[in-house]
mmCIF file with all atom_site columns, C-alpha atoms in Angstrom:
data_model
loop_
_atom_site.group_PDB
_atom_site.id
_atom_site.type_symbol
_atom_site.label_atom_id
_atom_site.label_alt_id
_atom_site.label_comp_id
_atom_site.label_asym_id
_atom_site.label_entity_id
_atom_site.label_seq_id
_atom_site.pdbx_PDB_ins_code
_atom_site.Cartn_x
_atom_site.Cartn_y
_atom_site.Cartn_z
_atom_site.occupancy
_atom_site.B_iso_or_equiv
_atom_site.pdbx_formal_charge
_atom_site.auth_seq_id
_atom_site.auth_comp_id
_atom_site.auth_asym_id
_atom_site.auth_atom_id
_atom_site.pdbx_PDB_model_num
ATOM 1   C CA . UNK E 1 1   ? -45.325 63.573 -11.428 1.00 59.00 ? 20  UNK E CA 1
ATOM 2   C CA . UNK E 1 2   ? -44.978 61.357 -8.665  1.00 66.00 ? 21  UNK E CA 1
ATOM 3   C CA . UNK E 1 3   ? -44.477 62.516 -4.764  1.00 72.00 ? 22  UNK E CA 1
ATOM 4   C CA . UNK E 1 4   ? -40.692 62.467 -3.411  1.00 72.00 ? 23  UNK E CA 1
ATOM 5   C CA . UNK E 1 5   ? -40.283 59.285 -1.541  1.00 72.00 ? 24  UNK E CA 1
ATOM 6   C CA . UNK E 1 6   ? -37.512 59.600 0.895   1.00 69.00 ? 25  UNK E CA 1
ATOM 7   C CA . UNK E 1 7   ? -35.275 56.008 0.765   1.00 71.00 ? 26  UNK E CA 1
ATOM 8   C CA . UNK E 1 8   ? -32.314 54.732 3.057   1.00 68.00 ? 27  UNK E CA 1
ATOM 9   C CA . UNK E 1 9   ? -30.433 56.310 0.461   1.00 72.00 ? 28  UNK E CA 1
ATOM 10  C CA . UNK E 1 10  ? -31.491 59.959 1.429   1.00 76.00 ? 29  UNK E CA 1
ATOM 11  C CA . UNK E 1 11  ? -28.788 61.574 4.065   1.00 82.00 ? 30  UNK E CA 1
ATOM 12  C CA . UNK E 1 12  ? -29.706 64.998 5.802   1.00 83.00 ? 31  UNK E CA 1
ATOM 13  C CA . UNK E 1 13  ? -27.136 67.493 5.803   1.00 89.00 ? 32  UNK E CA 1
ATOM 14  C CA . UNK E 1 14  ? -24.752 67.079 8.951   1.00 88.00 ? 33  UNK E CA 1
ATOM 15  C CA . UNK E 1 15  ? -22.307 70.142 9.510   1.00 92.00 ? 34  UNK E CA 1
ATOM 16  C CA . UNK E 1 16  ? -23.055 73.609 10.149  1.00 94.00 ? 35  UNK E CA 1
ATOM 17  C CA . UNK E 1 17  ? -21.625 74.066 6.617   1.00 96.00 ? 36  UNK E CA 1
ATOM 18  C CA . UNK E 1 18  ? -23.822 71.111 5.118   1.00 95.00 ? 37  UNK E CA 1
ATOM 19  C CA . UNK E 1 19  ? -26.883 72.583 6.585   1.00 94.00 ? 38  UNK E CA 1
ATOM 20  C CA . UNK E 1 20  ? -26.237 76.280 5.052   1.00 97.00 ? 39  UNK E CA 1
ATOM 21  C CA . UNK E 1 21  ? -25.808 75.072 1.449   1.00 97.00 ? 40  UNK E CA 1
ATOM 22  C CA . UNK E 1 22  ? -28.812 72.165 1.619   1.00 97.00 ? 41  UNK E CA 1
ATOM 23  C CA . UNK E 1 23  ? -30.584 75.673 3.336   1.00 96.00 ? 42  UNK E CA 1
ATOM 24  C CA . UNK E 1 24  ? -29.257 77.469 0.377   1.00 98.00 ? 43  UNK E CA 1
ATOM 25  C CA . UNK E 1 25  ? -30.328 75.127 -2.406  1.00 98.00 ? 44  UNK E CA 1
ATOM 26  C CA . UNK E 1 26  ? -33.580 74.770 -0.972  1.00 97.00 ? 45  UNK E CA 1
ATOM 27  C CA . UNK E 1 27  ? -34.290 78.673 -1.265  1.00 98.00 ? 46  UNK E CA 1
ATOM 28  C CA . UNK E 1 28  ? -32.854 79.182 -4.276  1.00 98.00 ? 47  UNK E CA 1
ATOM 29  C CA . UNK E 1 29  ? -34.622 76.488 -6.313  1.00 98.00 ? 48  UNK E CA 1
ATOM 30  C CA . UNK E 1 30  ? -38.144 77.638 -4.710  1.00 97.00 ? 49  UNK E CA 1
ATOM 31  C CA . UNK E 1 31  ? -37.202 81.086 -5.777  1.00 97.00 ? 50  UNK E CA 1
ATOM 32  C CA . UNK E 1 32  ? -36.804 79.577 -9.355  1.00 97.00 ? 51  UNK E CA 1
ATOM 33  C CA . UNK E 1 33  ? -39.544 77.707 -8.879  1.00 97.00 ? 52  UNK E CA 1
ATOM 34  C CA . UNK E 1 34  ? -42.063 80.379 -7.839  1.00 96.00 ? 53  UNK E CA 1
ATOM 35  C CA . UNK E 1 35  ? -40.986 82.715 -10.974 1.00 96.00 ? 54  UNK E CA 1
ATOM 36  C CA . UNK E 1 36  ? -41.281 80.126 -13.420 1.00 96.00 ? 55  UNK E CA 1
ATOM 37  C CA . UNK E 1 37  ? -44.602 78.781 -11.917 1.00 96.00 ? 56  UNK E CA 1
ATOM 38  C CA . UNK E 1 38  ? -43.117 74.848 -12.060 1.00 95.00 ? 57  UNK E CA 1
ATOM 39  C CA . UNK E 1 39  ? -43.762 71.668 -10.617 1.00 93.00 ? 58  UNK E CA 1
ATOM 40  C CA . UNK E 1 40  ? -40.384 70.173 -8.372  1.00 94.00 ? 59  UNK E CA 1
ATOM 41  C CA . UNK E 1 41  ? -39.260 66.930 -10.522 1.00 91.00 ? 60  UNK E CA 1
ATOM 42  C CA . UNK E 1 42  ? -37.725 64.253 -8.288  1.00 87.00 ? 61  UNK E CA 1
ATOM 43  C CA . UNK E 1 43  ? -33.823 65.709 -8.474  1.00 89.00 ? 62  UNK E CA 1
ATOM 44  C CA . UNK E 1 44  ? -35.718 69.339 -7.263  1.00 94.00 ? 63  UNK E CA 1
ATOM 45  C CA . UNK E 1 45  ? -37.620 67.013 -4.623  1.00 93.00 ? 64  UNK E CA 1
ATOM 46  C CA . UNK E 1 46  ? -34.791 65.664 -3.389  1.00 91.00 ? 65  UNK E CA 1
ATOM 47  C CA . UNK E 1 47  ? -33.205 69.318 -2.735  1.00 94.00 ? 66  UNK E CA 1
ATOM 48  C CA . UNK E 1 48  ? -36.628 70.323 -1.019  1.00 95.00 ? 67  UNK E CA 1
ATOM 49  C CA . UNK E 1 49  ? -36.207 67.393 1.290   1.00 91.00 ? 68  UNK E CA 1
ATOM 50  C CA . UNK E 1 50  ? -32.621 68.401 2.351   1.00 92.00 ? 69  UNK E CA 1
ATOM 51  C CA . UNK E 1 51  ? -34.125 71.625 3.926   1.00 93.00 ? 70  UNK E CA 1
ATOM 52  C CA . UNK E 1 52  ? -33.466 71.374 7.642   1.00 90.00 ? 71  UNK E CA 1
ATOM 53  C CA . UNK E 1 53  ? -34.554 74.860 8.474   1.00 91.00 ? 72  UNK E CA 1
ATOM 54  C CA . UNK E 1 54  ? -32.120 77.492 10.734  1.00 92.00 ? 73  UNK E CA 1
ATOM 55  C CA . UNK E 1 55  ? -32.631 75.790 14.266  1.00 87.00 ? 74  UNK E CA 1
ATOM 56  C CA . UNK E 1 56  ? -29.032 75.948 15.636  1.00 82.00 ? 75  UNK E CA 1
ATOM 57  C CA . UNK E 1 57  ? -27.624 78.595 13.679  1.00 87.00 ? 76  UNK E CA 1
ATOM 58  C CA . UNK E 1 58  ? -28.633 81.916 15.331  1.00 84.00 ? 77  UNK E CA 1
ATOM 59  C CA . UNK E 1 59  ? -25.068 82.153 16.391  1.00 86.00 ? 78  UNK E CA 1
ATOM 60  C CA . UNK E 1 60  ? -23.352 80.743 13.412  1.00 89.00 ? 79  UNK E CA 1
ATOM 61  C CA . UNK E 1 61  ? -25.473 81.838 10.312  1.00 95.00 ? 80  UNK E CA 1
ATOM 62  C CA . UNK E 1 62  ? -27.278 85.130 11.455  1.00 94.00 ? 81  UNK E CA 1
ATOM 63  C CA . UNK E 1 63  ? -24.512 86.979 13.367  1.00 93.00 ? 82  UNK E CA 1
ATOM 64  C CA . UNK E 1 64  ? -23.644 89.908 11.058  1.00 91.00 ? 83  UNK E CA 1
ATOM 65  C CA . UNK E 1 65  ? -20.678 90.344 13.275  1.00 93.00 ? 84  UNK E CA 1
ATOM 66  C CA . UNK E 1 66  ? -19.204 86.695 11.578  1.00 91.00 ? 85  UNK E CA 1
ATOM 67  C CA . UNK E 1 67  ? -17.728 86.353 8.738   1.00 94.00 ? 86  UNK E CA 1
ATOM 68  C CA . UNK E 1 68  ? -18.651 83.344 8.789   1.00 95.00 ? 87  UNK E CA 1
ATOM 69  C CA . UNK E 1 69  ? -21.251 82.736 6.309   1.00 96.00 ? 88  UNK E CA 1
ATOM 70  C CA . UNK E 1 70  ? -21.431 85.916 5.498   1.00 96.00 ? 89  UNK E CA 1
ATOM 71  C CA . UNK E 1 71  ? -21.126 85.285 1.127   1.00 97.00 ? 90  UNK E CA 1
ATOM 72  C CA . UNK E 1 72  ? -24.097 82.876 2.063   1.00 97.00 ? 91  UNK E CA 1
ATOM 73  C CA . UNK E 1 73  ? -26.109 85.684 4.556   1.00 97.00 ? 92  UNK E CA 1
ATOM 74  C CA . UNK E 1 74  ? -25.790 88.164 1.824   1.00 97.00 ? 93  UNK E CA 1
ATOM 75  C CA . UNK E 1 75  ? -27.626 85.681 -1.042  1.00 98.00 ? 94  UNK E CA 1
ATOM 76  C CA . UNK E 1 76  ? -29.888 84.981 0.987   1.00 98.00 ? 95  UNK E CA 1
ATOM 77  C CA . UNK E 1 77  ? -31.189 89.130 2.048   1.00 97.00 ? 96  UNK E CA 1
ATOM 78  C CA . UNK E 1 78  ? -30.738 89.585 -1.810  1.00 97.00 ? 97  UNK E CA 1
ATOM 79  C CA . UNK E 1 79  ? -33.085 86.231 -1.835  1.00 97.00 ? 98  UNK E CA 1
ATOM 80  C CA . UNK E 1 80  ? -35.813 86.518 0.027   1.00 97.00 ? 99  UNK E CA 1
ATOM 81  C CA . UNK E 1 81  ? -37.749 89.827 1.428   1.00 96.00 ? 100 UNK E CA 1
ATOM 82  C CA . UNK E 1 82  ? -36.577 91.451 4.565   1.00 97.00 ? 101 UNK E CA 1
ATOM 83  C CA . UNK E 1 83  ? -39.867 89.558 6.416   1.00 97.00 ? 102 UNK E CA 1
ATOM 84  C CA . UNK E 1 84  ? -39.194 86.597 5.499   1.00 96.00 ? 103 UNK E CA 1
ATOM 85  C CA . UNK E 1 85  ? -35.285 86.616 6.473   1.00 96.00 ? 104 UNK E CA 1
ATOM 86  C CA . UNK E 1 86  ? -36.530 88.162 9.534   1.00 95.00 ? 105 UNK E CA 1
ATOM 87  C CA . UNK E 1 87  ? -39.053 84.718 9.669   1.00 94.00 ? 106 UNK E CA 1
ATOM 88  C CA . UNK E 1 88  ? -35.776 83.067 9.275   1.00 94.00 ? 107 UNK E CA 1
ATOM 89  C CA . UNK E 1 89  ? -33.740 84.264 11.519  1.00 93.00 ? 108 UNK E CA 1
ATOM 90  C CA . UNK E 1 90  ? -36.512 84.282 14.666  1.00 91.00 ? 109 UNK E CA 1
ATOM 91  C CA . UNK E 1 91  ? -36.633 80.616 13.705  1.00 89.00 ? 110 UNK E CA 1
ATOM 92  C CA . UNK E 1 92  ? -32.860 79.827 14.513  1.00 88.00 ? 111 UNK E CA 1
ATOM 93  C CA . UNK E 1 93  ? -33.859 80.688 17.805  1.00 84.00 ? 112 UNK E CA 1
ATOM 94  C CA . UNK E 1 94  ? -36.616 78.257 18.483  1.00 80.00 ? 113 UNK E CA 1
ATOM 95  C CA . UNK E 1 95  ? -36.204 75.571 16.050  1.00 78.00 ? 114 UNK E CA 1
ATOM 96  C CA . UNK E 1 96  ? -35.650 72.163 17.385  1.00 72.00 ? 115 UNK E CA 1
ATOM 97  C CA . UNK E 1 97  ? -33.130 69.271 15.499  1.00 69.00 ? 116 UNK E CA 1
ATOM 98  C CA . UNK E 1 98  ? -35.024 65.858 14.219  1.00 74.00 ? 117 UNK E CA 1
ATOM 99  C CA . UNK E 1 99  ? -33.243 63.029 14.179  1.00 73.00 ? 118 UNK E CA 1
ATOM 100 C CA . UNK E 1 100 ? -33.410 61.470 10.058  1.00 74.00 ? 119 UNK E CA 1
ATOM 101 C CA . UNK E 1 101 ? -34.649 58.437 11.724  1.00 79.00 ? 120 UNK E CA 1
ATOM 102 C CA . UNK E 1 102 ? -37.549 60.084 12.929  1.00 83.00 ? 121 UNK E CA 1
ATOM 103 C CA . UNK E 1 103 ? -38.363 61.627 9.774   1.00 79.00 ? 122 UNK E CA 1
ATOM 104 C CA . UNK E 1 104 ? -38.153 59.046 7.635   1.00 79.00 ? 123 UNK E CA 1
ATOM 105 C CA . UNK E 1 105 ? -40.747 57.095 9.826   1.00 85.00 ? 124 UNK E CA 1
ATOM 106 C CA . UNK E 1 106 ? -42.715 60.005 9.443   1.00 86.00 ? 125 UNK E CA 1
ATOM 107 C CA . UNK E 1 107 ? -42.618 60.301 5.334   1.00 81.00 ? 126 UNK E CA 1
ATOM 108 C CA . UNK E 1 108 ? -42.581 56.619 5.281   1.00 84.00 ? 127 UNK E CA 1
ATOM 109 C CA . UNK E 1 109 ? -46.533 57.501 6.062   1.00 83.00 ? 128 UNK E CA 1
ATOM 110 C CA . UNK E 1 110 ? -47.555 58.673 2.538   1.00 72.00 ? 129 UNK E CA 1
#
């Protein structure tokens, strides 16, 4: 197994949408991932990567009064345990956007 190298090829999730369903992916495959006791390949790194965390979507993503979302807020309570959604949602309050080009300098490192 080699370690996920991200390329000029890689693109981070732009849209509010975008960002929910790499979100989505993300927590769904480590959920797989964590019952089977697996390694991520390079197609599962590649999800992993796409994770951009919740910053920006307090109002968007964690309003129960939306329906916005709201298929995708349900998966994810059925997902995850009621501490870490609650993790999940205090984040959307304090996270912070990095720009890609900033990242990539930053995994360029390894």
């Amino acid at each position: 197994m080699t370690n996920f190298k991200m390329t000029d090829a890689f693109t981070f999730p732009k849209t509010k949408a975008e960002k929910v369903e790499a979100n989505m992916q993300a927590i769904r495959l480590v959920k797989k991932l964590q019952e089977t006791g697996e390694t991520a390949f390079a197609e599962e790194q590649a999800i992993l990567a796409r994770y951009v965390g919740w910053g920006g979507l307090a109002n968007d993503f964690f309003d129960s009064r939306s329906s916005r979302f709201e298929a995708e807020r349900n998966e994810l309570k059925a997902l995850v345990t009621k501490e870490e959604y609650h993790a999940m949602e205090q984040s959307s309050l304090t996270a912070y956007y990095t720009d890609p080009a900033i990242a990539r300098e930053m995994w360029s490192i390894y």
